[in-house]
mmCIF file of C-alpha atoms in Angstrom:
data_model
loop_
_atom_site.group_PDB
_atom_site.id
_atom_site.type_symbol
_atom_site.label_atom_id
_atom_site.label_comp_id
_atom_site.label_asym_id
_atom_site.label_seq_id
_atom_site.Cartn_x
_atom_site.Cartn_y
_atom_site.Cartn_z
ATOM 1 C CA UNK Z 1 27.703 -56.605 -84.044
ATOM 2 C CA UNK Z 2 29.031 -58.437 -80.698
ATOM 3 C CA UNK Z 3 31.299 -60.841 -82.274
ATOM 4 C CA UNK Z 4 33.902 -61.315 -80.091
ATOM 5 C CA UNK Z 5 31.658 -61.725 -76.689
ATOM 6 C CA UNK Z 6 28.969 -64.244 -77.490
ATOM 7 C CA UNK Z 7 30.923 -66.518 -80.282
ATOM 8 C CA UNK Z 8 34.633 -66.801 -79.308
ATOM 9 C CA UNK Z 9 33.750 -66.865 -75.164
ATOM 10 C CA UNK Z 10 31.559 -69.310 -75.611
ATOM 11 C CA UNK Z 11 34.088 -71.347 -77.488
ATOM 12 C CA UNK Z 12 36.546 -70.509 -74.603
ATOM 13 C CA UNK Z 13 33.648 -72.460 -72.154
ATOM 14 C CA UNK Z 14 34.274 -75.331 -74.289
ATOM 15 C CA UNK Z 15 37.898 -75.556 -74.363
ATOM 16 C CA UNK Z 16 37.651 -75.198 -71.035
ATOM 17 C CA UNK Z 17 35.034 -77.677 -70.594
ATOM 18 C CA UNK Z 18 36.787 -80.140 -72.695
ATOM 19 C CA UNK Z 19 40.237 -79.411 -70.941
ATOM 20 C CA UNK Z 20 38.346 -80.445 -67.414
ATOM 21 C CA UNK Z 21 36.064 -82.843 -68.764
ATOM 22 C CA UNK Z 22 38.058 -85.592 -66.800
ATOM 23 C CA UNK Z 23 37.599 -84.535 -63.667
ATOM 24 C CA UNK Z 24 34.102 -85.334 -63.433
ATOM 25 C CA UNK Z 25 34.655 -85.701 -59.122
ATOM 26 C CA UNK Z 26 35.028 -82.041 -58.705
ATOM 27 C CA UNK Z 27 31.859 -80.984 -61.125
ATOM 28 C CA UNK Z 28 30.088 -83.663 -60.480
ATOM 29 C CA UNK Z 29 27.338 -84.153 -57.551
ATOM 30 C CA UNK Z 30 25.461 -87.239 -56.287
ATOM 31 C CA UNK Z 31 21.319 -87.188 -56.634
ATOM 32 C CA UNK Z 32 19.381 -88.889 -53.998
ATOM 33 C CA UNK Z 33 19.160 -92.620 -55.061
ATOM 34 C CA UNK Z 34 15.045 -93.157 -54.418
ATOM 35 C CA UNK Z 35 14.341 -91.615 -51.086
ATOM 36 C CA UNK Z 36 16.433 -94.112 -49.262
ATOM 37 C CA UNK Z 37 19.397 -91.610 -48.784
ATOM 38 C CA UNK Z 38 19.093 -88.431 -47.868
ATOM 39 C CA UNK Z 39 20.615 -85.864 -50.020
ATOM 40 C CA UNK Z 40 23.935 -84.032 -48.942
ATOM 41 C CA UNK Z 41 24.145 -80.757 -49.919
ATOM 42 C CA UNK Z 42 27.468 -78.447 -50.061
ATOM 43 C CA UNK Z 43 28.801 -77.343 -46.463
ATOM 44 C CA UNK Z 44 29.672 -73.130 -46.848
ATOM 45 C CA UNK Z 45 33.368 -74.504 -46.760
ATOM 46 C CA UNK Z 46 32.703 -76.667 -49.533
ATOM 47 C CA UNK Z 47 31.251 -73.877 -51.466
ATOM 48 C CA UNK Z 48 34.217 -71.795 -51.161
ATOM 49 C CA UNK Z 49 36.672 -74.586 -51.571
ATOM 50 C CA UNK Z 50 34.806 -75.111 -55.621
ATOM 51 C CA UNK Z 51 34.327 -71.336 -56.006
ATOM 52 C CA UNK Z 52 38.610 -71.356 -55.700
ATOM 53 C CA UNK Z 53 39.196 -74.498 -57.640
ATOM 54 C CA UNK Z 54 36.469 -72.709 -60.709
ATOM 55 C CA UNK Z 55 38.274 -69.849 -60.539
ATOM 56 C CA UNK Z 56 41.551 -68.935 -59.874
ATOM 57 C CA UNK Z 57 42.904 -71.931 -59.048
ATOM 58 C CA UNK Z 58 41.526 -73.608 -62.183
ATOM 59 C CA UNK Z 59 43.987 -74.275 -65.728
ATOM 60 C CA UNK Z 60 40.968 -74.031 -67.389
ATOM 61 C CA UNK Z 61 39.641 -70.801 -66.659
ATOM 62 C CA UNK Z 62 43.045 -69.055 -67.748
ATOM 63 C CA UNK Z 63 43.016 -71.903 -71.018
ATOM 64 C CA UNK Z 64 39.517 -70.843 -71.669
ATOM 65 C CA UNK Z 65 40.559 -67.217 -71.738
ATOM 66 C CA UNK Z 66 43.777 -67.510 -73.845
ATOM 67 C CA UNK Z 67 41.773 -69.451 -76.454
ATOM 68 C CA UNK Z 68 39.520 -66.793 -77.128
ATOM 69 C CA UNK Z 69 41.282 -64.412 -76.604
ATOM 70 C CA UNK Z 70 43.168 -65.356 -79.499
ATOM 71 C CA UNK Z 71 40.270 -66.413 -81.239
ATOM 72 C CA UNK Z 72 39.174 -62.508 -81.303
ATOM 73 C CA UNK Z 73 42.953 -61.589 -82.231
ATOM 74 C CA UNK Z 74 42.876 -63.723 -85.435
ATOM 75 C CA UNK Z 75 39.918 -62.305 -85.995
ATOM 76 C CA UNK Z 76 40.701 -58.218 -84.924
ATOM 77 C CA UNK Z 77 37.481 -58.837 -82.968
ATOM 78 C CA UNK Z 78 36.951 -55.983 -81.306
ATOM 79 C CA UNK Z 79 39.021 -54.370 -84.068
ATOM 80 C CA UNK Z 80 38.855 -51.184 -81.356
ATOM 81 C CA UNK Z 81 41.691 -53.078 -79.554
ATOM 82 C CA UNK Z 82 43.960 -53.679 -82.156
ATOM 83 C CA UNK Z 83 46.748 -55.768 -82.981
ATOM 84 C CA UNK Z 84 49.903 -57.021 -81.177
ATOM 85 C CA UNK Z 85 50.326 -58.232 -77.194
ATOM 86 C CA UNK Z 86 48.636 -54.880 -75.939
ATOM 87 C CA UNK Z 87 45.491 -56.020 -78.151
ATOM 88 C CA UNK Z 88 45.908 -59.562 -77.143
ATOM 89 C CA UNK Z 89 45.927 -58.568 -73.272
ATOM 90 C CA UNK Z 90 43.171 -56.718 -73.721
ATOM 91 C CA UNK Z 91 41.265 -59.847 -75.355
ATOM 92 C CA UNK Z 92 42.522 -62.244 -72.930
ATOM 93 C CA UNK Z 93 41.720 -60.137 -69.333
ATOM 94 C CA UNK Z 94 38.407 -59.490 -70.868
ATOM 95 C CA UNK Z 95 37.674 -63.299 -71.582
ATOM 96 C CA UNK Z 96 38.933 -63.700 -67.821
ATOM 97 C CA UNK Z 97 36.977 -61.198 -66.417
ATOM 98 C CA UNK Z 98 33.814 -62.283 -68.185
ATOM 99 C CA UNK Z 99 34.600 -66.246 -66.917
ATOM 100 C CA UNK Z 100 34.708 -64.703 -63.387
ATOM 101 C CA UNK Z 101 31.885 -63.096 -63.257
ATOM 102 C CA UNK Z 102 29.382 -65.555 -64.741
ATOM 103 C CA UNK Z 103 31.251 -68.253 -62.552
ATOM 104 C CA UNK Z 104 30.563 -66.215 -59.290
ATOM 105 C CA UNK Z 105 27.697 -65.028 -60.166
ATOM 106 C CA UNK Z 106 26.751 -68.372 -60.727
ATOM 107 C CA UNK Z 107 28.126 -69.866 -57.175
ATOM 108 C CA UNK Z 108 26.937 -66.892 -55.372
ATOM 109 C CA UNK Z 109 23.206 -67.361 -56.451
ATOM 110 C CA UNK Z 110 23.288 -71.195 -55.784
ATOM 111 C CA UNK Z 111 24.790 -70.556 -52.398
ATOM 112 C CA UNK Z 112 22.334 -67.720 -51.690
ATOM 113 C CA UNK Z 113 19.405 -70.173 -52.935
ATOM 114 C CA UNK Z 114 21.144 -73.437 -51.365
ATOM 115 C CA UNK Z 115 21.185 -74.894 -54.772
ATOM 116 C CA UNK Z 116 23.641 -77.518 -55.946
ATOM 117 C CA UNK Z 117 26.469 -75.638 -58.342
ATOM 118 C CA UNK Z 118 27.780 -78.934 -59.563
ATOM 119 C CA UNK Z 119 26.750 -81.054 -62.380
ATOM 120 C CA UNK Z 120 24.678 -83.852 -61.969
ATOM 121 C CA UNK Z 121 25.833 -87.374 -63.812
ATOM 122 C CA UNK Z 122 23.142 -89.625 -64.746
ATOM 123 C CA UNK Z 123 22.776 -93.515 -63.054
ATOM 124 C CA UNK Z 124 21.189 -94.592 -65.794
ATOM 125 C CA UNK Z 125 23.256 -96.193 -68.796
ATOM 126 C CA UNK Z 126 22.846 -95.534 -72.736
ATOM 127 C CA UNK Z 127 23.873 -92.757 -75.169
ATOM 128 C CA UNK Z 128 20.298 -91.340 -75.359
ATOM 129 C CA UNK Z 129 18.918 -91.596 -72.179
ATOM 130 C CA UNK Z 130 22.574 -89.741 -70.999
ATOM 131 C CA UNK Z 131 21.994 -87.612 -73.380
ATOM 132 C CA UNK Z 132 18.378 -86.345 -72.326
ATOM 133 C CA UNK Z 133 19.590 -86.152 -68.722
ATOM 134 C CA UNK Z 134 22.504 -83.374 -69.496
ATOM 135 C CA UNK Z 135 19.911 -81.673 -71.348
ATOM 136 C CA UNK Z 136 17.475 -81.518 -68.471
ATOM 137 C CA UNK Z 137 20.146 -80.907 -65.955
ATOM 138 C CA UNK Z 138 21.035 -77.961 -68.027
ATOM 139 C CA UNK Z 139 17.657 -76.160 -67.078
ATOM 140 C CA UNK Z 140 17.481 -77.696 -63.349
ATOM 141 C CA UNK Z 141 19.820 -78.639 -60.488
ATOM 142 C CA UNK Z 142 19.298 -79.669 -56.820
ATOM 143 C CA UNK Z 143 17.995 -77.602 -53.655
ATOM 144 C CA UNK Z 144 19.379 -78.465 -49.960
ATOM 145 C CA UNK Z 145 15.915 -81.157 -49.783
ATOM 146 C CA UNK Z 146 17.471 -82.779 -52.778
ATOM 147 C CA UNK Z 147 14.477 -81.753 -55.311
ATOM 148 C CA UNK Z 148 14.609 -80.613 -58.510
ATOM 149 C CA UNK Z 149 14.265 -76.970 -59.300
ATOM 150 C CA UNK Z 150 14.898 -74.334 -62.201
ATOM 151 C CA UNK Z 151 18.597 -73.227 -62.203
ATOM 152 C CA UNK Z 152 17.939 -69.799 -61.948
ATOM 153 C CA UNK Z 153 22.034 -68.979 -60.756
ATOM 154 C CA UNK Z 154 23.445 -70.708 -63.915
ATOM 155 C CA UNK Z 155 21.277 -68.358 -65.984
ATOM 156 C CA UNK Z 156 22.018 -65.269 -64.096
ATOM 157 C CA UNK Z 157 25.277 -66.126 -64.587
ATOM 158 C CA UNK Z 158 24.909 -66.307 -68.347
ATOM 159 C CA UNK Z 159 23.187 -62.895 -68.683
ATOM 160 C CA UNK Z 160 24.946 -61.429 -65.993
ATOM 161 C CA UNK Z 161 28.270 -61.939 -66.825
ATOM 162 C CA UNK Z 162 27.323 -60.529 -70.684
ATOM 163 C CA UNK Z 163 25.912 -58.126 -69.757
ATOM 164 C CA UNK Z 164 28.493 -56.620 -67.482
ATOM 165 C CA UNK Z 165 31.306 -57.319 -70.061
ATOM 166 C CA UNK Z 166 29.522 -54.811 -72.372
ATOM 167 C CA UNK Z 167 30.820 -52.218 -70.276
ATOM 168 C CA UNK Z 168 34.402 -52.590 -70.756
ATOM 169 C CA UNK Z 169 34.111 -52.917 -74.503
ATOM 170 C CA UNK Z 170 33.821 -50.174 -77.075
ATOM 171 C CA UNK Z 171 31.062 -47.505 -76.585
ATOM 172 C CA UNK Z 172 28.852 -48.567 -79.542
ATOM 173 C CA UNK Z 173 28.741 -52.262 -77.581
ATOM 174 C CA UNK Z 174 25.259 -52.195 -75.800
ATOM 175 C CA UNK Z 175 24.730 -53.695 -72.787
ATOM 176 C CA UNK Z 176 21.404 -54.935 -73.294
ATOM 177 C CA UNK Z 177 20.816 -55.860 -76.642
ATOM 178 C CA UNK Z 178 24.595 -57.673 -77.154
ATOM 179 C CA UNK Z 179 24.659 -58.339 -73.313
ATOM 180 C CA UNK Z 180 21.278 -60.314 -73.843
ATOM 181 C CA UNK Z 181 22.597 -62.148 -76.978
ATOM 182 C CA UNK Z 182 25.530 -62.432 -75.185
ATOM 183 C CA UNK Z 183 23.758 -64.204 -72.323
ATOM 184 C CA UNK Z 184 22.125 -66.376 -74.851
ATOM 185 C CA UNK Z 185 24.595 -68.330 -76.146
ATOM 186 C CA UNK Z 186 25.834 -68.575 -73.576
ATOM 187 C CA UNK Z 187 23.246 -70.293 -71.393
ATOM 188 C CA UNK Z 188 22.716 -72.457 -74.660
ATOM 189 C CA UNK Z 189 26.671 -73.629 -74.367
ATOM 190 C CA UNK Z 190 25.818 -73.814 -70.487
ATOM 191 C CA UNK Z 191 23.110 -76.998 -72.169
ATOM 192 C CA UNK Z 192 25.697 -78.228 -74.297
ATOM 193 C CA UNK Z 193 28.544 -78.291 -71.297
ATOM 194 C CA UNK Z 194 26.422 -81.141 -69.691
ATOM 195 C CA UNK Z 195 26.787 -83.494 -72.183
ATOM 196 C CA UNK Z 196 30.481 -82.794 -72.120
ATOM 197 C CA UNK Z 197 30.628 -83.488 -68.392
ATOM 198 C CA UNK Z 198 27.913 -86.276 -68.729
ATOM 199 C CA UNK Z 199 30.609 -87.943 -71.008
ATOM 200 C CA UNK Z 200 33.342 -86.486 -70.088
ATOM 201 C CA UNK Z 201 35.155 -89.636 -68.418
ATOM 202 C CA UNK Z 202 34.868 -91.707 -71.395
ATOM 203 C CA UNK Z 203 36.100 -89.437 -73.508
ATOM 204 C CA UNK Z 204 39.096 -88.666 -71.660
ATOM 205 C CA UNK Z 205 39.861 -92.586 -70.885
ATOM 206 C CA UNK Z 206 39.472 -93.029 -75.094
ATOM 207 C CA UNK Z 207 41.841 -89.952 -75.788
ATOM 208 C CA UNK Z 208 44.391 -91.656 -73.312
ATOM 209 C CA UNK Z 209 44.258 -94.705 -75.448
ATOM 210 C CA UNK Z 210 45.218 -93.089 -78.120
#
């Protein structure tokens, strides 16, 4: 069973998610307020400008990786790799790899289909009606018109990215079956990442508190 892939990666997204979740500028974009302002969408220099800062110019990516990467060494998770740094670098550059590819898979798609990468904050106020908006804005996101449409990138991302990862794991690791389950939870973490980013300003101001 695909451990390792679908469980401790997806808890790397949210470490990662939760390490970022302050900087709601750079993930978040602006919807068009009525139809009294036309809606902006992101120039091709923009687009490479966020693929850099998501990837490898991003703490989080490489946080995201170390953190489950050691989540599968604690656990010997593929216990193929073994122990020790070898096993450990083996963990991390796969967690990195798979980050990489769902993340420009991801930006790729939405630039090839003009869609909007970023996420969407609500203008509306309350926990529940925040709430239902990161859920909704985890199945949809913006074209270059400004309307709503199915996020097809962010899912080929998801299943992508899992299944390609199979590849460099063990032989008995299937692509399709744990690549699929794979891609599963994470597109279901992909839901949950809104509501960190939907809230992720007030959390961070009430951490700083502290």
């Amino acid at each position: 069973m695909n451990a390792f892939s679908p469980r401790l990666l997806s808890l790397g997204v949210i470490l990662s998610a939760a390490f970022n979740a302050g900087h709601a500028g750079a993930q978040t974009a602006v919807p068009p307020p009525a139809a009294t302002v036309p809606y902006l969408s992101l120039t091709a220099h923009e687009r490479w400008v966020r693929y850099a800062n998501e990837t490898v110019l991003s703490p989080g990516l490489y946080f995201a990786s170390a953190g489950a990467a050691l989540g599968g060494q604690l656990n010997n998770d593929p216990p193929e790799w073994r122990q020790g740094a070898k096993g450990y670098g083996k963990r991390a550059a796969s967690a990195l790899g798979q980050f990489a590819m769902q993340t420009t898979i991801h930006e790729g798609g939405a630039a090839l289909l003009g869609y909007d990468p970023r996420y969407t904050r609500c203008t509306c106020s309350g926990f529940w009606p925040r709430s239902a908006h990161a859920i909704k804005m985890g199945f949809v996101t913006y074209n270059r018109e400004g309307k709503l449409r199915f996020d097809l990138p962010a899912y080929a991302g998801a299943y992508g990215s899992g299944m390609l990862a199979q590849y460099w794991y063990p032989q008995r690791f299937n692509p399709l079956t744990d690549g699929v389950r794979a891609g599963t939870i994470q597109a279901g973490f992909h839901i949950g990442l809104g509501v960190l980013r939907e809230f992720g300003p007030e959390l961070r101001r009430t951490f700083l508190r502290r």
